[in-house]
Amino acid sequence: MQTKAKAIRFLLYRYLFSSWASRTKKNASSIGVLLPVTGVAIGVFAFTVVLSVMGGFVKDIKSNLFNLNAHIEIVSKNKNDLIPIDPLLLSKIESFSTDILSTAPYQSGDVIIQAGNKGQMARLEGISPEKAPLTLGIEKYLSKNSSLDILNKKLKAQNIYKSADFPTVILSYDLMNQLGLNVGDSLTLVSTQPDDGPGGLSPVQFPVVVGANINLKNLALNQKIIFSSIDVANIFFQTPNTWKGIQIKIKNPLDAEKFAVKLDEKLNSLGLHAIPWTESNSAFLKVLTLEKWGMSFVMSMIILVGCFSISISLLLSVRRKSSEFAILRSMGFEQLDLSKLLLWQGFIIGLTGVIIGLIFGGICLYLIHNYQIPFITHSYSSKPLPILVNYFDLIFISLGSIFLAMLAAVWPAIEVKNLDIIEILSVRN
């Protein structure tokens, strides 16, 4: 038994490595090893790099979502109803669980922004300058030397001669550029719903001053968000003494969905409903999941093609070395021994391809994460790409690739059993 094991190890070395050591016989045998190893290595390399970069993007996107969106929002069960202002309600909600870190009320609605002869649809978010920083992480996106406290102030407009004092707002960076505004300029908030006033139906017009700008690093939000104090929003929307909802920050945002279900049970008697961030962004999260599965499928096909090359290479090896296999059989090798030999070849080819793919994948990830590569970072940002290496994915990819490589060797291992030893040895060249 040990003699056969040594013989199999010798043959593995001869078929897989010795042809590379020879200066004269780097022929079909060496090419038959190089191509499948390269195929598997390319597949593992692509899988590692693509999933790690995609994981980094998803982590970056979720981080921005956690900063710009509450982990859980509490709204009225009836979507058209508002929540009456009740400071005790915030304390009551916070007392429900120690996992609740902070709460903050908000008001929200669509608005038209008018600046000179330019207009733009936007979303007005009324927040509490005192409580919002504890729930949302938006302060770090504000312009230099700015804070949410500016929303509590009234300022004179720099573009109006002898201007009166107007309430302040914080305008998103892209929106401010589209309207050609600067910090300190005035603009007019125009309601999307007409008001039945003395002169008939006409939209509410409310002058404000840009107190600061905010760059949310999110193209969709940067083109439509404007922040004001919740009092200013209530005056503009003509909804005094009400909140649109309450924003909640919890310890673990990834558990927001389960936590919202438990919170719903306690809020039911109050006529309120808890909405986790996963529900608010469900369509976006589904797209990310679908994209990941789609890319995984494509990368798996690359590895599968590499494994097909293993099968083809070993089948050709069986045909090319049929006389050697016949001689081995005559020397005492059994059919099972030859099948083991081919299965071990598939395993070693797969393992070698996985190791090479992981090494080059790691080097590539290190370079794109730590250095600015122009043709890569130009389409993303001036910073290196975010990377998140999921070791579970790497283990799954590695073991899956090795399994497929061995599976590809099954056909040649079966084929070698069908060799007719007598006919092969009786043929004289």
PDB file of C-alpha atoms in Angstrom, residues 62-192:
ATOM      1  CA  LYS A  62     -24.616  51.605   4.188  1.00  0.00           C
ATOM      2  CA  SER A  63     -22.392  53.874   6.275  1.00  0.00           C
ATOM      3  CA  ASN A  64     -23.778  56.878   4.398  1.00  0.00           C
ATOM      4  CA  LEU A  65     -27.316  55.539   4.807  1.00  0.00           C
ATOM      5  CA  PHE A  66     -26.806  55.239   8.567  1.00  0.00           C
ATOM      6  CA  ASN A  67     -25.539  58.817   8.689  1.00  0.00           C
ATOM      7  CA  LEU A  68     -28.292  60.304   6.534  1.00  0.00           C
ATOM      8  CA  ASN A  69     -31.211  58.111   7.597  1.00  0.00           C
ATOM      9  CA  ALA A  70     -32.549  57.193  11.001  1.00  0.00           C
ATOM     10  CA  HIS A  71     -32.233  53.543  11.938  1.00  0.00           C
ATOM     11  CA  ILE A  72     -35.974  53.518  12.668  1.00  0.00           C
ATOM     12  CA  GLU A  73     -38.688  56.077  11.940  1.00  0.00           C
ATOM     13  CA  ILE A  74     -41.911  56.271  13.913  1.00  0.00           C
ATOM     14  CA  VAL A  75     -44.906  57.646  12.030  1.00  0.00           C
ATOM     15  CA  SER A  76     -48.663  57.621  12.409  1.00  0.00           C
ATOM     16  CA  LYS A  77     -50.451  54.433  11.338  1.00  0.00           C
ATOM     17  CA  ASN A  78     -52.548  56.603   9.056  1.00  0.00           C
ATOM     18  CA  LYS A  79     -50.032  57.928   6.536  1.00  0.00           C
ATOM     19  CA  ASN A  80     -51.921  61.214   6.145  1.00  0.00           C
ATOM     20  CA  ASP A  81     -51.947  61.990   9.873  1.00  0.00           C
ATOM     21  CA  LEU A  82     -49.279  63.878  11.784  1.00  0.00           C
ATOM     22  CA  ILE A  83     -48.086  63.303  15.350  1.00  0.00           C
ATOM     23  CA  PRO A  84     -49.055  66.010  17.885  1.00  0.00           C
ATOM     24  CA  ILE A  85     -46.023  67.579  19.570  1.00  0.00           C
ATOM     25  CA  ASP A  86     -45.457  65.805  22.883  1.00  0.00           C
ATOM     26  CA  PRO A  87     -41.996  65.984  24.527  1.00  0.00           C
ATOM     27  CA  LEU A  88     -43.071  63.233  26.931  1.00  0.00           C
ATOM     28  CA  LEU A  89     -43.582  60.904  23.957  1.00  0.00           C
ATOM     29  CA  LEU A  90     -39.856  61.035  23.181  1.00  0.00           C
ATOM     30  CA  SER A  91     -38.989  60.091  26.772  1.00  0.00           C
ATOM     31  CA  LYS A  92     -41.562  57.309  26.721  1.00  0.00           C
ATOM     32  CA  ILE A  93     -40.132  55.816  23.511  1.00  0.00           C
ATOM     33  CA  GLU A  94     -36.579  55.985  24.883  1.00  0.00           C
ATOM     34  CA  SER A  95     -37.748  54.105  27.991  1.00  0.00           C
ATOM     35  CA  PHE A  96     -38.964  51.162  25.899  1.00  0.00           C
ATOM     36  CA  SER A  97     -35.481  49.686  25.530  1.00  0.00           C
ATOM     37  CA  THR A  98     -31.877  50.334  26.526  1.00  0.00           C
ATOM     38  CA  ASP A  99     -30.938  49.684  22.878  1.00  0.00           C
ATOM     39  CA  ILE A 100     -32.481  53.042  21.922  1.00  0.00           C
ATOM     40  CA  LEU A 101     -29.664  55.600  21.986  1.00  0.00           C
ATOM     41  CA  SER A 102     -31.543  58.754  20.972  1.00  0.00           C
ATOM     42  CA  THR A 103     -34.744  60.116  19.445  1.00  0.00           C
ATOM     43  CA  ALA A 104     -35.454  63.257  17.427  1.00  0.00           C
ATOM     44  CA  PRO A 105     -38.657  64.638  15.851  1.00  0.00           C
ATOM     45  CA  TYR A 106     -38.772  65.784  12.244  1.00  0.00           C
ATOM     46  CA  GLN A 107     -41.037  67.424   9.684  1.00  0.00           C
ATOM     47  CA  SER A 108     -40.778  66.768   5.961  1.00  0.00           C
ATOM     48  CA  GLY A 109     -42.386  67.631   2.646  1.00  0.00           C
ATOM     49  CA  ASP A 110     -41.877  68.630  -0.981  1.00  0.00           C
ATOM     50  CA  VAL A 111     -41.068  72.227  -1.815  1.00  0.00           C
ATOM     51  CA  ILE A 112     -40.144  74.402  -4.803  1.00  0.00           C
ATOM     52  CA  ILE A 113     -37.029  76.533  -4.376  1.00  0.00           C
ATOM     53  CA  GLN A 114     -36.957  79.817  -6.263  1.00  0.00           C
ATOM     54  CA  ALA A 115     -33.798  81.892  -6.619  1.00  0.00           C
ATOM     55  CA  GLY A 116     -34.131  84.778  -9.076  1.00  0.00           C
ATOM     56  CA  ASN A 117     -35.389  83.309 -12.339  1.00  0.00           C
ATOM     57  CA  LYS A 118     -34.305  79.765 -11.410  1.00  0.00           C
ATOM     58  CA  GLY A 119     -36.459  77.162  -9.739  1.00  0.00           C
ATOM     59  CA  GLN A 120     -35.951  73.610  -8.521  1.00  0.00           C
ATOM     60  CA  MET A 121     -38.020  70.911  -6.832  1.00  0.00           C
ATOM     61  CA  ALA A 122     -36.560  69.830  -3.492  1.00  0.00           C
ATOM     62  CA  ARG A 123     -37.291  68.056  -0.237  1.00  0.00           C
ATOM     63  CA  LEU A 124     -37.501  70.208   2.898  1.00  0.00           C
ATOM     64  CA  GLU A 125     -36.404  68.372   6.023  1.00  0.00           C
ATOM     65  CA  GLY A 126     -37.309  70.121   9.278  1.00  0.00           C
ATOM     66  CA  ILE A 127     -35.075  68.859  12.095  1.00  0.00           C
ATOM     67  CA  SER A 128     -34.287  69.710  15.683  1.00  0.00           C
ATOM     68  CA  PRO A 129     -30.808  71.320  15.741  1.00  0.00           C
ATOM     69  CA  GLU A 130     -30.342  70.081  19.305  1.00  0.00           C
ATOM     70  CA  LYS A 131     -31.532  66.470  18.937  1.00  0.00           C
ATOM     71  CA  ALA A 132     -30.755  65.674  15.277  1.00  0.00           C
ATOM     72  CA  PRO A 133     -26.941  65.388  15.770  1.00  0.00           C
ATOM     73  CA  LEU A 134     -27.571  62.567  18.264  1.00  0.00           C
ATOM     74  CA  THR A 135     -29.670  60.630  15.733  1.00  0.00           C
ATOM     75  CA  LEU A 136     -28.195  61.547  12.347  1.00  0.00           C
ATOM     76  CA  GLY A 137     -24.535  61.892  11.427  1.00  0.00           C
ATOM     77  CA  ILE A 138     -24.993  64.838   9.081  1.00  0.00           C
ATOM     78  CA  GLU A 139     -22.861  67.409  10.916  1.00  0.00           C
ATOM     79  CA  LYS A 140     -19.628  66.017   9.485  1.00  0.00           C
ATOM     80  CA  TYR A 141     -20.912  66.764   5.968  1.00  0.00           C
ATOM     81  CA  LEU A 142     -21.509  70.466   6.721  1.00  0.00           C
ATOM     82  CA  SER A 143     -19.348  73.192   5.228  1.00  0.00           C
ATOM     83  CA  LYS A 144     -16.309  74.281   7.235  1.00  0.00           C
ATOM     84  CA  ASN A 145     -16.954  76.110  10.535  1.00  0.00           C
ATOM     85  CA  SER A 146     -20.688  75.361  10.306  1.00  0.00           C
ATOM     86  CA  SER A 147     -23.060  73.575  12.663  1.00  0.00           C
ATOM     87  CA  LEU A 148     -26.748  72.808  12.870  1.00  0.00           C
ATOM     88  CA  ASP A 149     -27.122  75.618  15.411  1.00  0.00           C
ATOM     89  CA  ILE A 150     -27.263  78.017  12.445  1.00  0.00           C
ATOM     90  CA  LEU A 151     -30.851  76.824  11.910  1.00  0.00           C
ATOM     91  CA  ASN A 152     -31.900  78.536  15.150  1.00  0.00           C
ATOM     92  CA  LYS A 153     -30.715  81.925  13.902  1.00  0.00           C
ATOM     93  CA  LYS A 154     -32.118  84.631  11.651  1.00  0.00           C
ATOM     94  CA  LEU A 155     -29.732  86.396   9.285  1.00  0.00           C
ATOM     95  CA  LYS A 156     -29.784  89.264   6.823  1.00  0.00           C
ATOM     96  CA  ALA A 157     -29.531  88.352   3.148  1.00  0.00           C
ATOM     97  CA  GLN A 158     -26.259  89.518   1.626  1.00  0.00           C
ATOM     98  CA  ASN A 159     -27.753  89.847  -1.845  1.00  0.00           C
ATOM     99  CA  ILE A 160     -30.573  92.187  -0.692  1.00  0.00           C
ATOM    100  CA  TYR A 161     -29.948  95.843   0.168  1.00  0.00           C
ATOM    101  CA  LYS A 162     -31.126  96.689   3.698  1.00  0.00           C
ATOM    102  CA  SER A 163     -32.412  93.160   4.135  1.00  0.00           C
ATOM    103  CA  ALA A 164     -34.628  92.114   7.003  1.00  0.00           C
ATOM    104  CA  ASP A 165     -33.710  89.121   9.159  1.00  0.00           C
ATOM    105  CA  PHE A 166     -34.849  85.834   7.599  1.00  0.00           C
ATOM    106  CA  PRO A 167     -34.896  82.251   8.917  1.00  0.00           C
ATOM    107  CA  THR A 168     -31.885  80.196   7.844  1.00  0.00           C
ATOM    108  CA  VAL A 169     -31.679  76.941   5.927  1.00  0.00           C
ATOM    109  CA  ILE A 170     -28.886  74.540   5.006  1.00  0.00           C
ATOM    110  CA  LEU A 171     -28.779  73.817   1.287  1.00  0.00           C
ATOM    111  CA  SER A 172     -27.256  70.726  -0.317  1.00  0.00           C
ATOM    112  CA  TYR A 173     -24.066  71.424  -2.262  1.00  0.00           C
ATOM    113  CA  ASP A 174     -25.240  70.433  -5.757  1.00  0.00           C
ATOM    114  CA  LEU A 175     -28.577  72.191  -5.324  1.00  0.00           C
ATOM    115  CA  MET A 176     -26.838  75.410  -4.332  1.00  0.00           C
ATOM    116  CA  ASN A 177     -24.611  75.241  -7.420  1.00  0.00           C
ATOM    117  CA  GLN A 178     -27.582  74.576  -9.707  1.00  0.00           C
ATOM    118  CA  LEU A 179     -29.317  77.695  -8.423  1.00  0.00           C
ATOM    119  CA  GLY A 180     -26.138  79.788  -8.493  1.00  0.00           C
ATOM    120  CA  LEU A 181     -26.342  80.621  -4.779  1.00  0.00           C
ATOM    121  CA  ASN A 182     -23.731  81.318  -2.108  1.00  0.00           C
ATOM    122  CA  VAL A 183     -23.870  81.142   1.656  1.00  0.00           C
ATOM    123  CA  GLY A 184     -25.699  84.258   2.832  1.00  0.00           C
ATOM    124  CA  ASP A 185     -27.914  84.618  -0.255  1.00  0.00           C
ATOM    125  CA  SER A 186     -31.678  84.643  -0.027  1.00  0.00           C
ATOM    126  CA  LEU A 187     -34.116  82.282  -1.725  1.00  0.00           C
ATOM    127  CA  THR A 188     -37.840  81.638  -1.598  1.00  0.00           C
ATOM    128  CA  LEU A 189     -39.556  78.438  -0.549  1.00  0.00           C
ATOM    129  CA  VAL A 190     -42.724  77.901  -2.565  1.00  0.00           C
ATOM    130  CA  SER A 191     -45.287  75.314  -1.495  1.00  0.00           C
ATOM    131  CA  THR A 192     -46.451  72.664  -3.936  1.00  0.00           C
TER     132      THR A 192
END
